[in-house]
XYZ file of C-alpha atoms in Angstrom:
563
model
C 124.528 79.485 150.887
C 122.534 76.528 151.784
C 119.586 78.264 152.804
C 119.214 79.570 149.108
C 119.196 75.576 147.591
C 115.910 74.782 149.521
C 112.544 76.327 149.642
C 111.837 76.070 153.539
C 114.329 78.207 155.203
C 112.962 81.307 153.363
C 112.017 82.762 156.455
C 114.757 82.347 158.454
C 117.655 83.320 156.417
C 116.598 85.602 153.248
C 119.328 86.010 150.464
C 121.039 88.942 150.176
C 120.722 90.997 146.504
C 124.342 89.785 146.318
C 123.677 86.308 147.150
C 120.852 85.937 144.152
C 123.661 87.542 142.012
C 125.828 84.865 142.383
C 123.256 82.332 141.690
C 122.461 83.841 138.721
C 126.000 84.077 137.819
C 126.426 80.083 138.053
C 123.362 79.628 136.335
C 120.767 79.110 139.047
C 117.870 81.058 137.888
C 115.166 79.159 139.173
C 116.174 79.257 142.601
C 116.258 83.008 142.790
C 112.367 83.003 141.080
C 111.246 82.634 144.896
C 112.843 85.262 147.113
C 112.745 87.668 144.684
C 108.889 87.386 144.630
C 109.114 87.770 148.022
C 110.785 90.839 147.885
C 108.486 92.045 145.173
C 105.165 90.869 147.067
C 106.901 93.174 150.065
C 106.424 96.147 148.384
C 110.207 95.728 147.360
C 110.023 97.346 143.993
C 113.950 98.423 143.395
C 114.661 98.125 139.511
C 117.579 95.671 140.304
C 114.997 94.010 142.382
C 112.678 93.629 139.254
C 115.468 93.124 136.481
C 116.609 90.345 138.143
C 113.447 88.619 138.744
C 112.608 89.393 135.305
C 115.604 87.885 133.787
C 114.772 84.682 136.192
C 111.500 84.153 135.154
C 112.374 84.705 131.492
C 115.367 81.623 132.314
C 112.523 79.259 133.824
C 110.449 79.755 130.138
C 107.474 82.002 132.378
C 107.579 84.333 129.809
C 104.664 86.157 130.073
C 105.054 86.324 134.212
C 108.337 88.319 132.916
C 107.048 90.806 130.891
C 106.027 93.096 133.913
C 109.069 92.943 135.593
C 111.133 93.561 133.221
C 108.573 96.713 131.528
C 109.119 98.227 135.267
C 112.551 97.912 135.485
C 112.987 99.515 132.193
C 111.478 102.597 133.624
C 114.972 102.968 135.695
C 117.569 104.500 132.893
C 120.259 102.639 134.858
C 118.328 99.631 133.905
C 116.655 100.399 130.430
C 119.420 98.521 128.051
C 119.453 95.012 130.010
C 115.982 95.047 130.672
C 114.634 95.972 127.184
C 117.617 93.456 125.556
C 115.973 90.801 127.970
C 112.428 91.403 126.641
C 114.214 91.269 123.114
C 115.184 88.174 123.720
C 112.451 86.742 124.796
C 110.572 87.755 122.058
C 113.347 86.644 119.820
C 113.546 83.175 121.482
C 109.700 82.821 121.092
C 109.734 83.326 116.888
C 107.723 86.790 118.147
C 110.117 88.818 115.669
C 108.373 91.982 115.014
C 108.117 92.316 118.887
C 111.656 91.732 119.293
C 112.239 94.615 116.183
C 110.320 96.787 117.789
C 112.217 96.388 121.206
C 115.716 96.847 119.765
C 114.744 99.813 117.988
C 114.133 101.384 121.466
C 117.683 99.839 122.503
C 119.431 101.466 119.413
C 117.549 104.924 119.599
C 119.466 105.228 123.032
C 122.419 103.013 122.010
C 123.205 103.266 117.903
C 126.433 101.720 118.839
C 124.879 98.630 120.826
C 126.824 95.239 118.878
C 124.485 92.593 120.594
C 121.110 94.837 119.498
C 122.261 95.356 116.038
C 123.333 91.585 115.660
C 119.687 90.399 116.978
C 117.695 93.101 115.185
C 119.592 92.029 111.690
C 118.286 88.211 113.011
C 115.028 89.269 113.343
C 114.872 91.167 110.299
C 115.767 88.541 108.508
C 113.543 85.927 110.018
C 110.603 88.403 109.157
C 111.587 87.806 105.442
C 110.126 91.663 104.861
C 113.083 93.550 105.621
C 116.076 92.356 103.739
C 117.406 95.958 103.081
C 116.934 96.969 107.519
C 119.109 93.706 107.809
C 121.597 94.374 105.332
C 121.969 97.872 106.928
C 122.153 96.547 109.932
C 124.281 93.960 108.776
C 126.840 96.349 107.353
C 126.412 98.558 110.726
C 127.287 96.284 113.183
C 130.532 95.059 110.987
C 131.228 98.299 110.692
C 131.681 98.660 114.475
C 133.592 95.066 114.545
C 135.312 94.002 111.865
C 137.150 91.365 113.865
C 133.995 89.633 114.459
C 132.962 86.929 111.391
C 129.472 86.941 112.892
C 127.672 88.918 110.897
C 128.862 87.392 107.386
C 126.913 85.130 107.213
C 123.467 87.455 107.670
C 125.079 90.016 105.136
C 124.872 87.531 102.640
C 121.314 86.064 103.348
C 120.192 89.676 103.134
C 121.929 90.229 99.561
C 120.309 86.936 98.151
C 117.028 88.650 99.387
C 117.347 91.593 98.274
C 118.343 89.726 94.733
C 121.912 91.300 94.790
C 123.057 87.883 93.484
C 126.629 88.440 91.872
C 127.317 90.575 95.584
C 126.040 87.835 97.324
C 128.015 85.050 95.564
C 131.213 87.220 95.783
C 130.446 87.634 99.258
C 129.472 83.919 100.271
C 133.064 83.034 98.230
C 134.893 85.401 100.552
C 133.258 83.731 103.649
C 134.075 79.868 102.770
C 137.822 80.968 102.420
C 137.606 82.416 105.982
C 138.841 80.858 109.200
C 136.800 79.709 111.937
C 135.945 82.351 114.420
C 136.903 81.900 118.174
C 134.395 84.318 118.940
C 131.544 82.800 117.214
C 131.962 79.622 118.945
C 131.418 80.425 122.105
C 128.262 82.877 121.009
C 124.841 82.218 121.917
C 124.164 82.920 117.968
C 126.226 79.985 116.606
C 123.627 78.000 115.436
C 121.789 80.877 113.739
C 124.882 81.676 112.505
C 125.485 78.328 110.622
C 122.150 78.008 109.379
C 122.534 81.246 107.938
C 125.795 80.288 106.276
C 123.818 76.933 105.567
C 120.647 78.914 103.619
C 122.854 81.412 101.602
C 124.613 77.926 99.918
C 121.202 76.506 99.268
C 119.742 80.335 98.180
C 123.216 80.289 95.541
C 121.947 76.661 94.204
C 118.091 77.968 93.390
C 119.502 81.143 91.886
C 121.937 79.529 89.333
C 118.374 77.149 88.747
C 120.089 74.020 90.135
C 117.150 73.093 91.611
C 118.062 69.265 92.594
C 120.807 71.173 94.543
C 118.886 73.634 96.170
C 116.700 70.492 97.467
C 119.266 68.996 98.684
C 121.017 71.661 100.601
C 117.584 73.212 102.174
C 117.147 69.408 103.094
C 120.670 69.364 104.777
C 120.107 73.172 106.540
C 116.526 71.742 108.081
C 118.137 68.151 109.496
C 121.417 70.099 111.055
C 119.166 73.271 111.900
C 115.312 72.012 113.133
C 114.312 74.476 115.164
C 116.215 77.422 113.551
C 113.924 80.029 112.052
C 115.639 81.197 108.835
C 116.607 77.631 107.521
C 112.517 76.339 108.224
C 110.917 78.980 106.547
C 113.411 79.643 103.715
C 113.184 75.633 102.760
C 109.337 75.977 103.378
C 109.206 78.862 100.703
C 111.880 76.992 98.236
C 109.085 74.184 98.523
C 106.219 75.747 98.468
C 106.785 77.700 94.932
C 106.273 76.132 91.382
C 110.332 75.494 91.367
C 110.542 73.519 94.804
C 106.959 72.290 94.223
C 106.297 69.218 97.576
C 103.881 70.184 99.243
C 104.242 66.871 101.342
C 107.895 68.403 102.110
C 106.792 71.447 103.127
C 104.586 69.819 105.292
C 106.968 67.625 106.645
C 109.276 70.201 107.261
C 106.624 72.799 109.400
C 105.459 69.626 111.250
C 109.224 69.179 112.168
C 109.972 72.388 113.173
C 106.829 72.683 115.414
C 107.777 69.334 117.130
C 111.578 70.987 117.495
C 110.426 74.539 119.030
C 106.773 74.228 120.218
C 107.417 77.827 122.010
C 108.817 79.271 118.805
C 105.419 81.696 118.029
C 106.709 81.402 114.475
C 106.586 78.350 114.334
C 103.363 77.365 116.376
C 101.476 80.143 113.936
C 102.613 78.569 110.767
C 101.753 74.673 112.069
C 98.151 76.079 113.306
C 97.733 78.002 110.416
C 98.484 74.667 108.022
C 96.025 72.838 110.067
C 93.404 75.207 109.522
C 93.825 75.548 105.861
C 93.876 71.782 105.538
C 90.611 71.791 107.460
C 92.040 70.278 110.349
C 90.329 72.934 113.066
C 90.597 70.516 115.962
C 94.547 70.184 115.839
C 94.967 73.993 115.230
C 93.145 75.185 117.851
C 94.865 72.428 120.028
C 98.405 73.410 119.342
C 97.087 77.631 120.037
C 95.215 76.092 123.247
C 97.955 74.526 124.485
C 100.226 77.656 124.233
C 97.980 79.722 125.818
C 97.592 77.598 128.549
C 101.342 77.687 129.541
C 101.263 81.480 129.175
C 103.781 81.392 126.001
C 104.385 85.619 124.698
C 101.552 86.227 122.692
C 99.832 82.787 122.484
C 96.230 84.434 123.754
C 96.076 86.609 121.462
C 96.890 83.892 118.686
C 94.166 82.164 119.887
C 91.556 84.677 119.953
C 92.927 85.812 116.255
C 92.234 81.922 115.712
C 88.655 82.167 117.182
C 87.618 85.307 115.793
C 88.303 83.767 112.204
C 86.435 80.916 112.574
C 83.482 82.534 113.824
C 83.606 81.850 117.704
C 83.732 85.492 118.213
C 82.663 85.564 121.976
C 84.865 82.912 122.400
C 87.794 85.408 120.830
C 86.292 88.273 123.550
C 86.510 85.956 125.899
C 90.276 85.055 125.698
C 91.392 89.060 124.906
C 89.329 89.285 128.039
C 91.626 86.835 130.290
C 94.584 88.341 128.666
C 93.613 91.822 129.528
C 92.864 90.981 133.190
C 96.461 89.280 133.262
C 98.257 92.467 132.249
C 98.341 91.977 128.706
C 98.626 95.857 127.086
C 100.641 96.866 124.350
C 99.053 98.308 120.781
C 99.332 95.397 119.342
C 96.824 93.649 121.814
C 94.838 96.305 122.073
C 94.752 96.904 118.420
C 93.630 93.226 118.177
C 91.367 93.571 120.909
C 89.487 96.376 118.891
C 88.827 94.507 115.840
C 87.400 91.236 117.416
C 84.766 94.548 119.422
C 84.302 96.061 115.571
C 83.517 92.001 114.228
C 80.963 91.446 117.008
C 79.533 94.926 116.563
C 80.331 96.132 120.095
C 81.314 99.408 118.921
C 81.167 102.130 121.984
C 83.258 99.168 123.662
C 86.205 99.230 120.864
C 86.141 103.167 120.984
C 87.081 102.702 124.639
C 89.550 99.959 124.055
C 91.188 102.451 121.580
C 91.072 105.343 124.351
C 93.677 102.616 126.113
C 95.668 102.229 123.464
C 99.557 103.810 123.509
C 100.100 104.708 119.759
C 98.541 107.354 118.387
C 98.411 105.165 114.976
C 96.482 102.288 116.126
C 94.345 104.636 118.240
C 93.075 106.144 115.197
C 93.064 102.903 113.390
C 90.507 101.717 115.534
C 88.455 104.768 115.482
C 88.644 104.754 111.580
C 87.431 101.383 111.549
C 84.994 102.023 113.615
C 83.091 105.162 112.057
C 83.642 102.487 108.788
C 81.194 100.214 110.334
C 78.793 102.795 111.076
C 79.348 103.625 107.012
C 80.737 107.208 108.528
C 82.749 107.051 105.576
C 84.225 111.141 105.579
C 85.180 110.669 108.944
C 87.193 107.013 108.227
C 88.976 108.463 105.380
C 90.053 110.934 108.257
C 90.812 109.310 110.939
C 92.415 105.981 108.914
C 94.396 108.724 106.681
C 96.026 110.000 109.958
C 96.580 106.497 111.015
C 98.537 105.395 108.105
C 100.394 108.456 108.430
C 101.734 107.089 111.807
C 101.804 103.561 110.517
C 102.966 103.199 106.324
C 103.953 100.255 106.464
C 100.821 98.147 107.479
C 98.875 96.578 104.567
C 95.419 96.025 106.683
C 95.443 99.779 107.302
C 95.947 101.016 103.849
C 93.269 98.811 102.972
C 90.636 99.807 104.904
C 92.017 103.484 104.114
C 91.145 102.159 100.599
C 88.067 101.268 101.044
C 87.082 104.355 103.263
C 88.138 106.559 99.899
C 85.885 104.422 97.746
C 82.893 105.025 100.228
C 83.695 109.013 100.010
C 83.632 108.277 95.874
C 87.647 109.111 95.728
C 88.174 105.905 93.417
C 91.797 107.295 92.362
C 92.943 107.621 96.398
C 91.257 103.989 96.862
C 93.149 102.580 93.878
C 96.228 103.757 95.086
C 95.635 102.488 98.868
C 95.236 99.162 97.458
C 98.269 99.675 95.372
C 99.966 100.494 98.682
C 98.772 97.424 100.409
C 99.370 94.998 98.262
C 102.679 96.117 97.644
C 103.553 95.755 101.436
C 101.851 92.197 101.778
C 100.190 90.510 99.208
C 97.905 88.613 101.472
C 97.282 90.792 104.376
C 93.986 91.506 103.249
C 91.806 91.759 100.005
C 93.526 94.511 98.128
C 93.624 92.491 95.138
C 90.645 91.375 94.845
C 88.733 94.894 95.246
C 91.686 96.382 93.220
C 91.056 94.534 90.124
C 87.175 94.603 90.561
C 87.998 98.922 89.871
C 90.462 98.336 86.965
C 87.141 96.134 85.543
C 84.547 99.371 86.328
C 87.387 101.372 84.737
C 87.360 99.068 81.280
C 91.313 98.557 82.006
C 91.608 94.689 81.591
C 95.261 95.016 81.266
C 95.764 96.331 84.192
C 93.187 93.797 85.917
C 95.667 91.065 84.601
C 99.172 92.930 85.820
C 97.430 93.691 89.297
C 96.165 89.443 89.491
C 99.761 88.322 88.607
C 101.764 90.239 90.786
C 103.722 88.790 93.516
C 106.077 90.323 96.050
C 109.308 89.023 97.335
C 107.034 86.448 99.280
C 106.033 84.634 95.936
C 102.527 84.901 97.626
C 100.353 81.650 95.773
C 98.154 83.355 93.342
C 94.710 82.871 91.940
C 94.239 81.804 95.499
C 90.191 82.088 95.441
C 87.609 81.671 93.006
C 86.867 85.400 93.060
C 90.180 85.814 91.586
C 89.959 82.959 88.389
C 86.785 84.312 87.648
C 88.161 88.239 87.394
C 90.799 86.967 85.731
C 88.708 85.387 83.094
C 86.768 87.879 82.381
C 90.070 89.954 81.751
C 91.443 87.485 79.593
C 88.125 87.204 77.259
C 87.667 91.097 77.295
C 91.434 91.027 75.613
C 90.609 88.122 73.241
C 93.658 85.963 75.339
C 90.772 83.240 76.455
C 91.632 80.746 74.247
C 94.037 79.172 76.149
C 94.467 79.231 79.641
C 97.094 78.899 82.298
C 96.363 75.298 83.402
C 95.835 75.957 86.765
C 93.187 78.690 86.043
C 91.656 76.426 84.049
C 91.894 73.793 86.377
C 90.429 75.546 89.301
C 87.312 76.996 86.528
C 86.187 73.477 84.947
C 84.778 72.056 88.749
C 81.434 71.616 88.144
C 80.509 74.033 91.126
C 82.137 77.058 89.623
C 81.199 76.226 85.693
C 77.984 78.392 85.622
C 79.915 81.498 87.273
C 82.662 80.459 84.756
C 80.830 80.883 82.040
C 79.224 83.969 83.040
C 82.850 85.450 83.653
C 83.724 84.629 80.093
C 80.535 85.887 78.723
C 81.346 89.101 80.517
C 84.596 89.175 78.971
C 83.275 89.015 75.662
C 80.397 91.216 75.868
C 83.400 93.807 76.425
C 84.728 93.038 73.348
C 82.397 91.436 71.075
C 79.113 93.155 72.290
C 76.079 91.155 73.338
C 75.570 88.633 70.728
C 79.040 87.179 71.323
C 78.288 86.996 74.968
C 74.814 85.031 74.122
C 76.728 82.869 71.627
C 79.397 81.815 74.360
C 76.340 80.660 76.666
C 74.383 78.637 74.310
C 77.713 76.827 73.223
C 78.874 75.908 76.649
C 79.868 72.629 77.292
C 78.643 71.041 80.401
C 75.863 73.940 80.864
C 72.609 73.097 82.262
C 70.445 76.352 82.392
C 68.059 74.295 84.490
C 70.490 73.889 87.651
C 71.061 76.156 90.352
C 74.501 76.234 89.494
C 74.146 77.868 86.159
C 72.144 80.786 87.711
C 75.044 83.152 87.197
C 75.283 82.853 83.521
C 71.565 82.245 83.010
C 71.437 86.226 84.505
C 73.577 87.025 81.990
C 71.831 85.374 78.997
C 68.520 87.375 80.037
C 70.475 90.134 80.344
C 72.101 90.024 76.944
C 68.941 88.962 75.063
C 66.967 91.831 76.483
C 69.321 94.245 75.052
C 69.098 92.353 72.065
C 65.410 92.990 71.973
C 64.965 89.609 71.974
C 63.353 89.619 75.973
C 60.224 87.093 75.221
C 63.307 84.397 74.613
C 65.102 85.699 77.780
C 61.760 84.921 79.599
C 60.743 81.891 78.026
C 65.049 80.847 79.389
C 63.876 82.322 83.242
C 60.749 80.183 82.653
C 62.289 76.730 82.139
């Protein structure tokens, strides 16, 4: 047994399959990393063989060295469950939770009855924050098959407070305090997600009776006990991130916490990088995605082309999809990715080929939709991106450009209903709203325009997020007289000197729709703070000549362009 504690004697005496067992067994995963790879470098390609390296190199933290291992040994049906629960994990341990979903879905197609994959899938699920009703399903399932187990309590009621079940969720949380501890759960590796969960749904019954000084204080208590733990960072991030919760310094505290906690958590790492970014801080966030990708963390290249792309560097993007694909990196996802950074940089005859690679027959037609898009092939998008989101309902970015595919075939009703679609399914995924209120304008349905800019999912998305968006929602407001007085942060975001002329324009626009031209023209001469001489008033100085011209009254609209 000696000669499997050093690295020299290798050679000499090799461990037996048995022997790397038993290291395993006590915990010794690191050791084994070596003579498997010899085995495996051998030509030594038994599924065992490849499971257990697999599991080793996923112990050491080489996650992305695991992923190959591990997709072979899966091949083996002896093998499938363990190896596909190890990849789960993985995924699960590295915040990558629509990976791990997708895993244990394969799992529980070939195992409905499998405890552990229904207990991880309702985690995941829940940590996604878009599938409360999955996890309560799941939730229900798995009790279902052990109602000895107190385990999966906790999640149950997390998923009711999402869902917005409230009096269900309080019953339920009532029955759960009253319980006693569970021998099980304490010697499970899900006992700390198990007490944050317990620790969220407490804070969750606190914001929903509107004790909001509460609330604080409990999401304050589940993030201290509970750093690195998914659920209790990003349900106190959204508690303090809305109107109610409302410190943003908190929230940043919290994500910058969390990060430090869990730098592998992808979740996590996303979120901080994303932050930095948004707070202009593009050195810091592409140093934390660097850094990831450097160690090889699941899914960190990828991240950091995303990253690149959006900032512009788009051969720097190619360039890192590049590495990853010459490292092994496959999957639909990353191809899928890989495709759109091709369709951004115009390399199109390259992204049809990437989508030749790809496994799903959704994102292969994705691709190819987007694709003939670019090229403004518009009859055969609609086509191909109809067939995708067939495949694929439940992705926001693909109804969307399905949406605008049926606006460049002239199907406005299809289009408005895509963008429906998408913005229903994520808020911010793309656009949607932006496009969809600009139709509900051509239409001359304001009120709609207004509904469609004030919706929010269960994500409590931030609204008015752009200028784009105040200024449609202006010119909704004026076209159904309600411009008098506006929401203060609408009219906050409206009165900085940089947007005024557009402002102005908006609200001229508005009242032309209701007031006809000689309103508009009085709401532009009476503007405060309205230079027509500066660049900046340019919008509503088109507007002015427009209006005065139909006025008859174009000499004065000249004699305006003239000054």
């Amino acid at each position: 047994m000696l000669a499997l504690l050093g690295c020299d004697a290798y050679n000499e005496t090799e461990p037996s399959i048995e022997q790397i067992r038993a290291l395993q067994t006590r915990g010794y995963f690191e050791r084994t990393i070596e003579p498997l790879r010899i085995r495996i470098d051998r030509g030594e390609r038994d599924s065992e063989v490849l499971l257990l390296y697999g599991v080793a190199l996923t112990r050491a933290r080489l996650y992305s060295r695991a992923l190959w291992p591990l997709k072979e040994a899966a091949r083996d049906p002896e093998h499938f469950v363990p190896a596909m629960m190890q990849l789960a994990s993985s995924a699960y341990a590295t915040g990558n939770h629509d990976l791990a979903i997708e895993i244990l879905s394969e799992v529980l197609d070939r195992e409905p009855e499998h405890f552990a994959a229904l207990r991880m899938r309702t985690f995941a699920r829940l940590h996604s924050r878009r599938d409360y009703e999955g996890a309560l399903e799941d939730a229900e399932r798995a009790i279902e098959l052990n109602p000895e187990s107190m385990t999966m309590l906790a999640p149950r009621i997390v998923a009711l407070f999402g869902l917005k079940r409230v009096e269900e969720a309080k019953e339920a949380l009532e029955e759960f305090a009253e319980l006693p501890p569970d021998p099980e759960a304490a010697d499970s590796e899900m006992t700390d997600p198990i007490h944050a969960l317990a620790c969220v749904a407490r804070a969750k019954l606190a914001e929903e009776e509107d004790d909001l000084e509460l609330a604080a204080e409990r999401y304050d208590g589940c993030v201290e006990r509970f750093p690195s733990q998914a659920i209790a960072v990003h349900e106190a991030m959204e508690f303090y991130g809305t109107d109610q919760g409302g410190k943003g310094e908190r929230f940043d505290e919290i994500l910058k916490a969390a990060y430090d906690a869990a730098p592998d958590d992808r979740s996590f790492r996303i979120a901080y990088a994303r932050r930095q970014e948004l707070l202009g801080n593009l050195d810091e966030a592409k140093r934390v995605l660097e850094e990831a990708s450097a160690v090889g963390l699941p899914g960190a290249k990828i991240d950091l082309a995303g990253f690149l792309n959006s900032t512009g560097d788009v051969e720097g993007a190619l360039e890192v999809y590049r590495e990853a694909a010459a490292q092994g990196a496959s999957g639909g996802a990353f191809l899928l990715a890989f495709g759109e950074a091709l369709i951004s940089a115009g390399r199109l005859d390259e992204a049809l080929a990437v989508a030749d690679e790809t496994g799903p027959d959704s994102h292969r037609a994705f691709i190819r939709g987007r694709v003939a898009l670019k090229r403004m092939e518009y009859d055969k998008a609609l086509d191909d991106l109809t067939q995708g989101v067939l495949l694929w309902p439940d992705n926001a970015v693909a109804r969307y450009y399905t949406a605008l595919a049926a606006e460049g075939v002239g199907d406005f009703d299809r289009a408005i209903e895509e963008y429906r679609t998408s913005l229903r399914i994520d808020a911010n995924a793309a656009d949607s709203r932006t496009r969809l209120a600009r139709l509900h304008l051509a239409e001359g349905e304001p009120r709609a325009v207004l509904y469609i800019l004030n919706y929010q999912t269960q994500k409590r998305e931030s609204l008015r997020a752009t200028d784009e968006l105040a200024l449609l929602e202006l010119e909704a407001l004026a076209w159904t007289g309600q411009a008098e007085k506006l929401p203060p942060e609408l009219e906050a975001r409206l009165a900085r000197p940089q947007l005024w002329g557009a402002a102005v324009a908006a609200l001229a626009k508005g009242v032309r729709r209701r007031d006809g031209a000689e309103g508009a023209v009085a709401v532009i001469k009476n503007a405060d703070r309205l230079n027509l001489r500066s660049p900046g008033a340019a919008p509503a100085l088109r507007e002015l000549i427009r209006d005065l011209a139909e006025l008859g009254k174009a000499s004065e609209g000249i004699e305006y362009a003239r000054s």
